[in-house]
Coordinates of C-alpha atoms and ligand atoms in Angstrom, one line a residue:
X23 CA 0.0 0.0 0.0
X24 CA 1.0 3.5 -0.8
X25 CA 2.4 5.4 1.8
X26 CA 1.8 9.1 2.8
X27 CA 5.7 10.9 2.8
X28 CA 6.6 12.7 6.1
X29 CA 6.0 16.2 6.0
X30 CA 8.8 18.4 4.0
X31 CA 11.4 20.6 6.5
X32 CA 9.0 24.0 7.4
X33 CA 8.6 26.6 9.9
X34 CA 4.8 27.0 10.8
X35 CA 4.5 30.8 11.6
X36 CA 1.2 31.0 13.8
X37 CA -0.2 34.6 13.8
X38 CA -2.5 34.2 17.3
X39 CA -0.5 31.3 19.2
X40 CA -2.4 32.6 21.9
X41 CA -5.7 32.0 21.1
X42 CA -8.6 29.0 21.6
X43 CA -7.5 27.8 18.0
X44 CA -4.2 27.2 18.4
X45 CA -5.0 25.5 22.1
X46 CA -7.5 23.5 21.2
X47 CA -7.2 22.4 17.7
X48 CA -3.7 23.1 16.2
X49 CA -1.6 21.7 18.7
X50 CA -3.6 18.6 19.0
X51 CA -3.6 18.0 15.4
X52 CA 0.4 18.8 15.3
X53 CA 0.7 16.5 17.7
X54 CA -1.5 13.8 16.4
X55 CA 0.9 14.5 12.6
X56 CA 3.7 13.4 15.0
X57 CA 2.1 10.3 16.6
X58 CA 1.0 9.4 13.1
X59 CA 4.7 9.3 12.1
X60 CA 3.9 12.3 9.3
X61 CA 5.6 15.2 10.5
X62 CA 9.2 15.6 9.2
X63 CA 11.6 16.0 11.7
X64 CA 12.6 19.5 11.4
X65 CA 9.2 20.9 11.8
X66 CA 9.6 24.0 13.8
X67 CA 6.7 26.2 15.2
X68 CA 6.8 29.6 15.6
X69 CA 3.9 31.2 17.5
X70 CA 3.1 34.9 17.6
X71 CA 1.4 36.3 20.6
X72 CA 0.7 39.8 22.3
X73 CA 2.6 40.3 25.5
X74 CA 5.6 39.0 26.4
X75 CA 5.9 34.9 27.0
X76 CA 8.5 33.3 26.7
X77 CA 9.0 29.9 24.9
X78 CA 8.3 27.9 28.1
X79 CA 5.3 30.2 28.7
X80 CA 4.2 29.6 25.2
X81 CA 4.7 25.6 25.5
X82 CA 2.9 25.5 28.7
X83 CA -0.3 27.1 27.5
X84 CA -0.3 25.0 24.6
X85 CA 0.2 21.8 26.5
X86 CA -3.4 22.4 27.9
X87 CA -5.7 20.3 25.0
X88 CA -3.0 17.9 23.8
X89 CA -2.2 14.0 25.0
X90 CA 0.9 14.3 27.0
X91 CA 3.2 11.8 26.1
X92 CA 6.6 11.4 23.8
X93 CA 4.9 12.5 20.4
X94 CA 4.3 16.2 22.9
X95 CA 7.9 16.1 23.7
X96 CA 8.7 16.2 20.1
X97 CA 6.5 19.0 19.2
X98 CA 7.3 20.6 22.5
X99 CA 10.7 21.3 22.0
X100 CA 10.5 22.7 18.7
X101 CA 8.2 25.3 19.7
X102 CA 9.2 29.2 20.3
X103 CA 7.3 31.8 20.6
X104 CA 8.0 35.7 19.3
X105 CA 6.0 38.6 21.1
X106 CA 4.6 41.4 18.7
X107 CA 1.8 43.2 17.6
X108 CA 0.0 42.1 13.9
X109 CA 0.3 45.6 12.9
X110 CA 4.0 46.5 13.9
X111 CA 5.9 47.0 11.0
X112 CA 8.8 45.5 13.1
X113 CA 7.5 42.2 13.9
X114 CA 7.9 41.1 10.1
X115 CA 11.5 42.5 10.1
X116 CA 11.7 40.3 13.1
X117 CA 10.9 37.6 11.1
X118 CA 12.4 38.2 7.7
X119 CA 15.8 37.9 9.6
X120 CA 14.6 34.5 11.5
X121 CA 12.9 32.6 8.5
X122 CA 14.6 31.1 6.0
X123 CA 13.7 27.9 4.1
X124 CA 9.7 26.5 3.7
X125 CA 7.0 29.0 6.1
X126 CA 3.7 28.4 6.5
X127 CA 2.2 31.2 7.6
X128 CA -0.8 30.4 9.6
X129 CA -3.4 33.3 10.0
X130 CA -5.7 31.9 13.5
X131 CA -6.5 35.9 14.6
X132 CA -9.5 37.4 14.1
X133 CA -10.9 38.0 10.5
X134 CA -10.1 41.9 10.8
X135 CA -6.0 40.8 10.6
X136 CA -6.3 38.6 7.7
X137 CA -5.5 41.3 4.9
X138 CA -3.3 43.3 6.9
X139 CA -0.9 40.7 8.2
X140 CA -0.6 39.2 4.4
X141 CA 0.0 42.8 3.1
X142 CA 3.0 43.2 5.6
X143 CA 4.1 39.6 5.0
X144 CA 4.6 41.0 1.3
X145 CA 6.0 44.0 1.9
X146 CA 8.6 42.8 4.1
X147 CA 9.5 40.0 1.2
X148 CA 8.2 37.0 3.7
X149 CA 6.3 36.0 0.5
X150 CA 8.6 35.7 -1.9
X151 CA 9.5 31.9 -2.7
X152 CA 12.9 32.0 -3.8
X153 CA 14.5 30.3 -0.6
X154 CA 11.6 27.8 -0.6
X155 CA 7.7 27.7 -0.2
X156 CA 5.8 30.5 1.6
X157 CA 1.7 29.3 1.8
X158 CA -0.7 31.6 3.8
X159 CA -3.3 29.5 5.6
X160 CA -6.4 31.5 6.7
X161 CA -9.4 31.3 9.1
X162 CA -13.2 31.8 8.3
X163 CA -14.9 34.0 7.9
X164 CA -13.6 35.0 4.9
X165 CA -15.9 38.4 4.7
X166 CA -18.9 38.8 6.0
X167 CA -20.7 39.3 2.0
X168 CA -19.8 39.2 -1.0
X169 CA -18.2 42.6 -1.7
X170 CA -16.3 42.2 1.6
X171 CA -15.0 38.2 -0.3
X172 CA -14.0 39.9 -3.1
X173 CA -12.3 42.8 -1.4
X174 CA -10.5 40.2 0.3
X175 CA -9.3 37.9 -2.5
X176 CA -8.6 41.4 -4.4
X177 CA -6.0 42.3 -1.1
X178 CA -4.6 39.1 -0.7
X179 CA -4.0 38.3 -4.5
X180 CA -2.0 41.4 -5.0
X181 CA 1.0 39.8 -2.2
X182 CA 0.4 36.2 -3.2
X183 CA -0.5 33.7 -5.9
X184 CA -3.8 32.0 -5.5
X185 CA -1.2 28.5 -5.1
X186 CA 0.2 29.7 -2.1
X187 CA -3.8 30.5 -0.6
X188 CA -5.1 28.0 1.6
X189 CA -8.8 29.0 3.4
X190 CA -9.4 26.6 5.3
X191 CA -13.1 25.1 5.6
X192 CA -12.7 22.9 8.5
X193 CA -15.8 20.7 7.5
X194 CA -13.5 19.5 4.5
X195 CA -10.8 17.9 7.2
X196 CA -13.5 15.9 8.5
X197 CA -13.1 11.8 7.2
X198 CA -16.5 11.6 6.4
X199 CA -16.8 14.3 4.0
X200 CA -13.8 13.2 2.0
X201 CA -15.5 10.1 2.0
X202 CA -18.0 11.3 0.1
X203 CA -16.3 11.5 -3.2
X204 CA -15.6 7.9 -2.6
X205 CA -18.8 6.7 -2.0
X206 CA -20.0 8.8 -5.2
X207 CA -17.5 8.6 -7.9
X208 CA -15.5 4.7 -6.5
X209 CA -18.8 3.2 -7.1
X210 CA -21.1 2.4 -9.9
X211 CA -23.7 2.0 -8.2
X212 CA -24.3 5.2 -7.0
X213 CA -23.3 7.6 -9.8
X214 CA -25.5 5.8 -12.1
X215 CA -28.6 6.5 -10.2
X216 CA -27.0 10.3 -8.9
X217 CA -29.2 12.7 -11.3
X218 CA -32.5 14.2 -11.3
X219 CA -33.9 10.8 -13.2
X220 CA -33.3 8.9 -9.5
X221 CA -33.3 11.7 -7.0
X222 CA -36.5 13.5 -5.6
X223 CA -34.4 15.9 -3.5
X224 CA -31.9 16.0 -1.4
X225 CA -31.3 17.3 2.4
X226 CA -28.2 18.4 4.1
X227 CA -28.7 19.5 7.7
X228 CA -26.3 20.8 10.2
X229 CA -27.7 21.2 14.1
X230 CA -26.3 21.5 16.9
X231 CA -27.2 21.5 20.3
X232 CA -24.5 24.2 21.8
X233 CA -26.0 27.0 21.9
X234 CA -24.0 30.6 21.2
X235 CA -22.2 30.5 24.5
X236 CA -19.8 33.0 25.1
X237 CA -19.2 33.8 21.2
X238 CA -21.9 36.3 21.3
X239 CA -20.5 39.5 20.3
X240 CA -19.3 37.3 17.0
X241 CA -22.3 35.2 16.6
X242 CA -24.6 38.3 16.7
X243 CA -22.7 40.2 14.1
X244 CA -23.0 37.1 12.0
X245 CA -25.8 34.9 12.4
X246 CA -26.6 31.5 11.0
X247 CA -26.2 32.0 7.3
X248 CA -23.2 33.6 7.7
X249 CA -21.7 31.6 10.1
X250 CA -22.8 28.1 8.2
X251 CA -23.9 28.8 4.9
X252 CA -21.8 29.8 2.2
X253 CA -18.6 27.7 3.5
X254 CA -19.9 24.3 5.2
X255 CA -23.2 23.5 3.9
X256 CA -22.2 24.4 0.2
X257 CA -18.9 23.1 0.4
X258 CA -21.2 19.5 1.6
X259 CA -23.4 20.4 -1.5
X260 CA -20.8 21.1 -4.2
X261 CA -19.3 17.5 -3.0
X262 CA -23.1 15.8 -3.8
X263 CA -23.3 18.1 -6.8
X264 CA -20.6 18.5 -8.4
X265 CA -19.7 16.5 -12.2
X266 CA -17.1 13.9 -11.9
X267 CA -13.4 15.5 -11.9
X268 CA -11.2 14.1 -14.4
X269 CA -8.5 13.3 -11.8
X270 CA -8.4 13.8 -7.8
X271 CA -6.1 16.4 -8.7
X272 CA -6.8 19.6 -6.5
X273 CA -7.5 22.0 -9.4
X274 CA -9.7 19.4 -11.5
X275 CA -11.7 18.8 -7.9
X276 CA -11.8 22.6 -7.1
X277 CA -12.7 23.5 -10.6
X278 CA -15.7 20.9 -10.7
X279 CA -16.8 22.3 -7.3
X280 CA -16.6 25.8 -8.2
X281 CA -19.0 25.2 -11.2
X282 CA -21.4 23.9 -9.0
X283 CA -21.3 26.3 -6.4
X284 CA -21.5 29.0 -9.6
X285 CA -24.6 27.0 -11.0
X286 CA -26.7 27.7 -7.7
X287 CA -29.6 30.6 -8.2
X288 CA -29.2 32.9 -6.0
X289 CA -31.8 32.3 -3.0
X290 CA -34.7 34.1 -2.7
X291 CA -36.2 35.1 0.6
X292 CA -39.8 33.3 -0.3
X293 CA -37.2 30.3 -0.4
X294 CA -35.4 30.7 3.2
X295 CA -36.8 30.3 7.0
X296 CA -34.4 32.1 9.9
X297 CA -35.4 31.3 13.3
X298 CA -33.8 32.6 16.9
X299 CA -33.9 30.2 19.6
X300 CA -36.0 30.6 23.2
X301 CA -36.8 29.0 26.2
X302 CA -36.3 25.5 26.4
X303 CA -34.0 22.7 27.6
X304 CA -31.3 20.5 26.1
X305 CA -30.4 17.2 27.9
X306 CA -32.4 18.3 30.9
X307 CA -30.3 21.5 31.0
X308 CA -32.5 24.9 30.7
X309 CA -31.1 26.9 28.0
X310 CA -30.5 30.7 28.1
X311 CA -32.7 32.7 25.3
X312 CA -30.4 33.5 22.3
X313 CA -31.6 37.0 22.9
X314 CA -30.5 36.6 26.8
X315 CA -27.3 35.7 25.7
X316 CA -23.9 37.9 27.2
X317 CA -22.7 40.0 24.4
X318 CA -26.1 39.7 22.2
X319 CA -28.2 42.8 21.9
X320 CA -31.3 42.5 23.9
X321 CA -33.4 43.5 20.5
X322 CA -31.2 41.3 18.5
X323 CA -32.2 40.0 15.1
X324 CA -29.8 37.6 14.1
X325 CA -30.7 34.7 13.3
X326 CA -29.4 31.4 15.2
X327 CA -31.5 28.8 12.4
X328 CA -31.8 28.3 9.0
X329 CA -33.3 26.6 6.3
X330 CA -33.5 27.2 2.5
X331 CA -34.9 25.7 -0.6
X332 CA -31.9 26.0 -3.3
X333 CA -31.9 24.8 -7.0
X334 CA -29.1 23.7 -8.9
X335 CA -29.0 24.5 -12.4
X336 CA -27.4 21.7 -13.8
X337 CA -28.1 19.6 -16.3
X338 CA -27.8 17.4 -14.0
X339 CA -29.7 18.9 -11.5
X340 CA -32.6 20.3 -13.1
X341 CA -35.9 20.3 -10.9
X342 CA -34.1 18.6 -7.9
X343 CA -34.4 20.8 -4.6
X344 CA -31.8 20.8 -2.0
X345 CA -33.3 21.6 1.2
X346 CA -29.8 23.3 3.7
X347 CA -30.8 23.8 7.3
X348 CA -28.6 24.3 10.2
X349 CA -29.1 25.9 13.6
X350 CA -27.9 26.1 17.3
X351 CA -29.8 24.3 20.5
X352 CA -31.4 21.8 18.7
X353 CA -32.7 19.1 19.9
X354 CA -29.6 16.9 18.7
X355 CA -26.1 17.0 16.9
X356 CA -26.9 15.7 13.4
X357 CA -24.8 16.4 10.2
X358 CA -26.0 14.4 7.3
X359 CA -26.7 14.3 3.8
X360 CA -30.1 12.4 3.0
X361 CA -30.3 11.8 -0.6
X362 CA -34.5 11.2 -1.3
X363 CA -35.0 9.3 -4.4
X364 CA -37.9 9.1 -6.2
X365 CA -40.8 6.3 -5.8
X366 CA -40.8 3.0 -8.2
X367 CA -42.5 4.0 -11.1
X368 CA -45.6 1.6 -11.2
X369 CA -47.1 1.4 -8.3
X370 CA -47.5 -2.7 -7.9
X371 CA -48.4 -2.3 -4.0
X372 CA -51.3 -0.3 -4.7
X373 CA -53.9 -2.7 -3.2
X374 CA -51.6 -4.1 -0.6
X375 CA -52.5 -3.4 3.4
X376 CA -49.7 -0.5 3.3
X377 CA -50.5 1.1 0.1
X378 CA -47.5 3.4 0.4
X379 CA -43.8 2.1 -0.3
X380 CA -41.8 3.4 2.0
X381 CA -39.0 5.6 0.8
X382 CA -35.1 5.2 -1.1
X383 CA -33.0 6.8 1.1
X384 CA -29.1 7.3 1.1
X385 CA -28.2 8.8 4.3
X386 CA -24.6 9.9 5.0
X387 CA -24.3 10.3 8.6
X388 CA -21.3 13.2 8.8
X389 CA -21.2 13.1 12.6
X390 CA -21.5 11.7 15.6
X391 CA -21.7 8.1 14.7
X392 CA -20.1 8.6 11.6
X393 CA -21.4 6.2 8.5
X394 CA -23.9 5.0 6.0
X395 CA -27.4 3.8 5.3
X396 CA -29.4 3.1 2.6
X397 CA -33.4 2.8 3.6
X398 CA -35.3 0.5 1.6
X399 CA -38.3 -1.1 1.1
X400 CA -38.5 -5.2 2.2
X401 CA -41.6 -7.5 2.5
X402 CA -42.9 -8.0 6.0
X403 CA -42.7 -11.9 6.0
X404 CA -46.8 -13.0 6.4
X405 CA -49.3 -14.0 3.6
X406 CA -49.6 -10.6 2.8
X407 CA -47.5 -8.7 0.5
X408 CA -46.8 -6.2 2.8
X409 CA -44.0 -3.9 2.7
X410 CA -41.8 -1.9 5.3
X411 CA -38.8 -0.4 5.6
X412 CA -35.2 -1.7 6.5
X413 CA -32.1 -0.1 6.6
X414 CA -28.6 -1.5 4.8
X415 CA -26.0 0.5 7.2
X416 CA -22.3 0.5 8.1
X417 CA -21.0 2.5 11.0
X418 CA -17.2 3.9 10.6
X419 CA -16.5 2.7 14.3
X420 CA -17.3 -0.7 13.5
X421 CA -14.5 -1.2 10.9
X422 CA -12.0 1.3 11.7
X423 CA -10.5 3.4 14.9
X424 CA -10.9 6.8 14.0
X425 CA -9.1 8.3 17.4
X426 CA -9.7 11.5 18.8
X427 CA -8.9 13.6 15.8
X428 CA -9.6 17.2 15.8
X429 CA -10.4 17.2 11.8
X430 CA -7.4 19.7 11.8
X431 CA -4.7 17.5 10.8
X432 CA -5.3 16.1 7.6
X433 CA -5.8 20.1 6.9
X434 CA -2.4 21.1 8.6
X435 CA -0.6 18.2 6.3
X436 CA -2.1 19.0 3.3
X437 CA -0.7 22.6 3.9
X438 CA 3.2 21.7 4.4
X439 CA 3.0 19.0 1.8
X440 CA 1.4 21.5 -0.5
X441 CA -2.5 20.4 -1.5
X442 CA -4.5 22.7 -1.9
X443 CA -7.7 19.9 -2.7
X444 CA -9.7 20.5 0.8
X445 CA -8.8 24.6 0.4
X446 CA -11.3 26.8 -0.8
X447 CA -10.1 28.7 -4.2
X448 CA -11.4 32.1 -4.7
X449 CA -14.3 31.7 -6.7
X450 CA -15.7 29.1 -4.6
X451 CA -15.8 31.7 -1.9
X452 CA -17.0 34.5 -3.9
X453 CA -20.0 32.4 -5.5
X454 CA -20.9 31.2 -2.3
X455 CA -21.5 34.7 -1.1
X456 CA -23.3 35.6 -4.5
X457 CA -26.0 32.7 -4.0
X458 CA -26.6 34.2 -0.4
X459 CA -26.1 37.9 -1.2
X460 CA -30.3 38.7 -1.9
X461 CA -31.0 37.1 1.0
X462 CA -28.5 38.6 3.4
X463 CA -30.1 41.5 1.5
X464 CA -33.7 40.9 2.4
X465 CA -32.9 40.1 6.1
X466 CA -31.5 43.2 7.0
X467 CA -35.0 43.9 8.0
X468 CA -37.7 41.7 9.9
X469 CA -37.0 39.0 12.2
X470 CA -36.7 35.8 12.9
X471 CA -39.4 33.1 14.3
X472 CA -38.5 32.0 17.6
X473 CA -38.2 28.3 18.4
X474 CA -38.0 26.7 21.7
X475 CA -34.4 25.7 22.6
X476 CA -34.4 21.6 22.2
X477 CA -37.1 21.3 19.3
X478 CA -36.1 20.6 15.5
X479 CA -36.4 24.7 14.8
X480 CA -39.2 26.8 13.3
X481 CA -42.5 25.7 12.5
X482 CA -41.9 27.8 9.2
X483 CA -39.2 25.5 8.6
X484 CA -41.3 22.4 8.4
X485 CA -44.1 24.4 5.9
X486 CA -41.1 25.2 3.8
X487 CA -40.3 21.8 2.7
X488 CA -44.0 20.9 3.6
X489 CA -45.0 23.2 0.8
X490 CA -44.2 20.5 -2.2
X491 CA -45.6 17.4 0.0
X492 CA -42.3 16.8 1.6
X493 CA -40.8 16.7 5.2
X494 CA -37.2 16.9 7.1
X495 CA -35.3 13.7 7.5
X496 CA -36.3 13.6 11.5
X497 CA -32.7 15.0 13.7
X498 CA -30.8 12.7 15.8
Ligands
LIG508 C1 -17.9 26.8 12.8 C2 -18.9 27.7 13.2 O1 -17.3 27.1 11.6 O2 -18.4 25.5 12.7 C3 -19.6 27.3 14.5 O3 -18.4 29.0 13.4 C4 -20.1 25.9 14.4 O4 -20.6 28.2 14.9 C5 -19.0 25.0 13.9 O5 -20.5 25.5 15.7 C6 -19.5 23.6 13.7 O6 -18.4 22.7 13.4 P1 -18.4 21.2 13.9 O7 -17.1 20.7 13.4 O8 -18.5 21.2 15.4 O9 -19.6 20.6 13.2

């Protein structure tokens, strides 16, 4: 079997070693690189913080998330820190004279640095790839619509080529959405029934049951559909939509997604339902109002739900809904894909005791309890041809130990060994913005319905995929 190389020699330059990111998902993920054998040996860290740590201080807040143990010791060592401020034209004279060799320079600070720190990074030559590679990685959000994308992309293509750009989406680290260009293009069986001759609709839901928590002076500047939207759910629905690449190369796969993400009509707000969550209870827990929240605005109206009615227009595609809905303090954590397909032609069961076949389903379970099922329709054994549902289902944890991965490391690897494949290019950014862009549009006025805390979100949510004789895939 083919193995994955070790990582090439590189400095990773983190701008906000500092912060929750770094602590709770980079560092694990470095680490888990290392226990996985794939991080070269002269890996070296570099962490950027306000104040003024020193390496030990540095090592010993980012000792906090990861598994103690040799593979640390490794990582440990090789870490220093450098004390600065993002905007200090100094800080990147600091570095020009420290770097040499293969950087990564990875942006985990708060959307508002991402252009300026890549403009300095150019000034001060930090970009320039004669000595070896120089990739930016950077954070969502990337903008907040899409003239703030573009202006973006416009600021950081002027220091860097659009090879050395990796936006990270971190739904695209996760095994189970890579999985899904397996299960769609490594089989015939699938693909051949993939098109709007087979499929009724399909469904991709993201809830959750945290609730905003202490991000709410982000959360309530953003909302729902900007928080989930444009990036994660479209990135799930380029992966189901998209044509077959012509190799797994990363600009065939990007290019194939990008035309997919292009070829979505922009939404229209008789399409979309935004709800805010209330009262309720999770898991037996009472849950604070949205609106209640620290750091929300007590007339808030951002939405903390979502659902929306999109259409494809693909050949491929043509007359096939996709129904996106996502949304905090749900009843339970459910990401899936459920692909609906249409009902056998001739109706042979018509004067049987149930009438109705029961649904094909395809149901990609994302997370938790990562895996598979296709729903089906059996006969009830009796004299009767009666017919009822059963499910053909694999679960990941049954065939293979996934560990406690963060989804960050495949991501992190990618980076140093220079593949850009689960990275967002430009124009995949920028058209999912434009499909959204009426919408954000139309919701800078009204509100949104509430929903108690713990249900499956709006009522208006249910009449929206209600309205063709449909429902939602039930969550959890
Ligand atoms: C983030 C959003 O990008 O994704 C969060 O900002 C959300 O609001 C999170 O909770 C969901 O990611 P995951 O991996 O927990 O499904």
């Amino acid at each position: 079997m083919k193995k994955a190389p070790v990582s090439p020699p590189a400095t990773i330059v983190i701008f906000g070693a500092g912060g929750d990111l770094t602590r709770r998902l980079l560092m694990p993920a470095i680490v888990n690189l290392q226990k996985a054998k794939l991080l070269g040996a002269s890996t070296e860290i570099l962490g950027i913080a306000h104040g003024d740590g020193d390496d030990e201080a540095l090592r010993d807040h980012l000792a906090q998330f990861v598994d103690q143990g040799p593979d640390w010791d490794q990582v440990r060592k090789r870490i220093h820190c450098l004390n600065g401020d993002f905007a200090d034209g100094g800080l990147y004279d600091a570095l020009a004279t420290r770097l040499s060799g293969n950087v990564v320079f990875y942006l985990a600070t708060a959307p508002g640095f991402f252009a300026p720190v890549v403009e300095q990074l150019g000034k001060a030559g930090l970009l320039d790839e004669a000595s070896g590679f120089r990739r930016v990685v950077i954070e969502k959000p990337f903008g907040t619509d899409l003239a703030s994308a573009q202006a973006l992309n416009a600021r950081i293509l002027a220091q860097a080529r659009e090879a050395q750009i990796y936006r990270i989406d971190h739904f695209l680290g996760k095994e189970t959405v890579q999985n899904i260009i397996v299960t769609r293009f490594g089989n015939a069986l699938t693909e051949a029934v993939w098109n709007n001759r087979y499929v009724d609709h399909v469904q991709i839901t993201a809830a959750e049951t945290v609730t905003v928590g202490t991000r709410g002076a982000f959360y309530d500047a953003t909302g729902a559909l900007r928080d989930m939207v444009p990036n994660h759910l479209f990135q799930l629905l380029a992966l189901v939509a998209m044509e077959p690449p012509i190799s797994l190369d990363a600009e065939a796969l990007r290019t194939e997604k990008a035309k997919v993400i292009a070829a979505v009509r922009p939404v229209a707000p008789e399409d979309a339902v935004r709800g805010r969550y209330g009262k309720g209870s999770i898991g037996g827990e009472k849950i604070t109002p949205y609106r209640k929240t620290p750091h929300v605005a007590p007339d808030s109206r951002t939405e903390t739900y979502v659902a929306l009615k999109v259409a494809v227009e693909t050949w491929r595609w043509h007359g096939v809904p996709f129904y996106l809905r996502t949304g905090k303090a749900l009843s339970a954590r459910d990401t899936e894909i459920v692909i609906r397909f249409r009902d056998a032609p001739i109706s042979l069961f018509r004067d049987t005791p149930t009438e109705k076949l029961p649904p094909n389903r395809l149901v990609l379970q994302i997370q938790p309890s990562e895996g598979m099922a296709l729903e089906m329709a059996i006969k009830k054994p009796g004299p009767l041809v009666e017919t009822v549902p059963a499910s053909l289902h694999f679960a990941y944890s049954e065939l293979f130990d996934l560990g406690h991965r963060t989804g960050y490391e495949t991501l992190i690897y990618d980076v140093l060994i220079g593949d850009q494949t689960l990275f967002q290019r430009a124009d995949q950014i920028e058209g999912g913005w434009r499909a959204i862009q009426k919408l954000l549009d139309a919701w800078s006025s009204g509100k949104p319905e509430d929903y108690a805390a713990g249900s499956a979100g709006p009522d208006k949510a249910d009449a929206l995929i209600g309205r063709e004789g449909r429902a939602w895939h039930p969550i959890g």
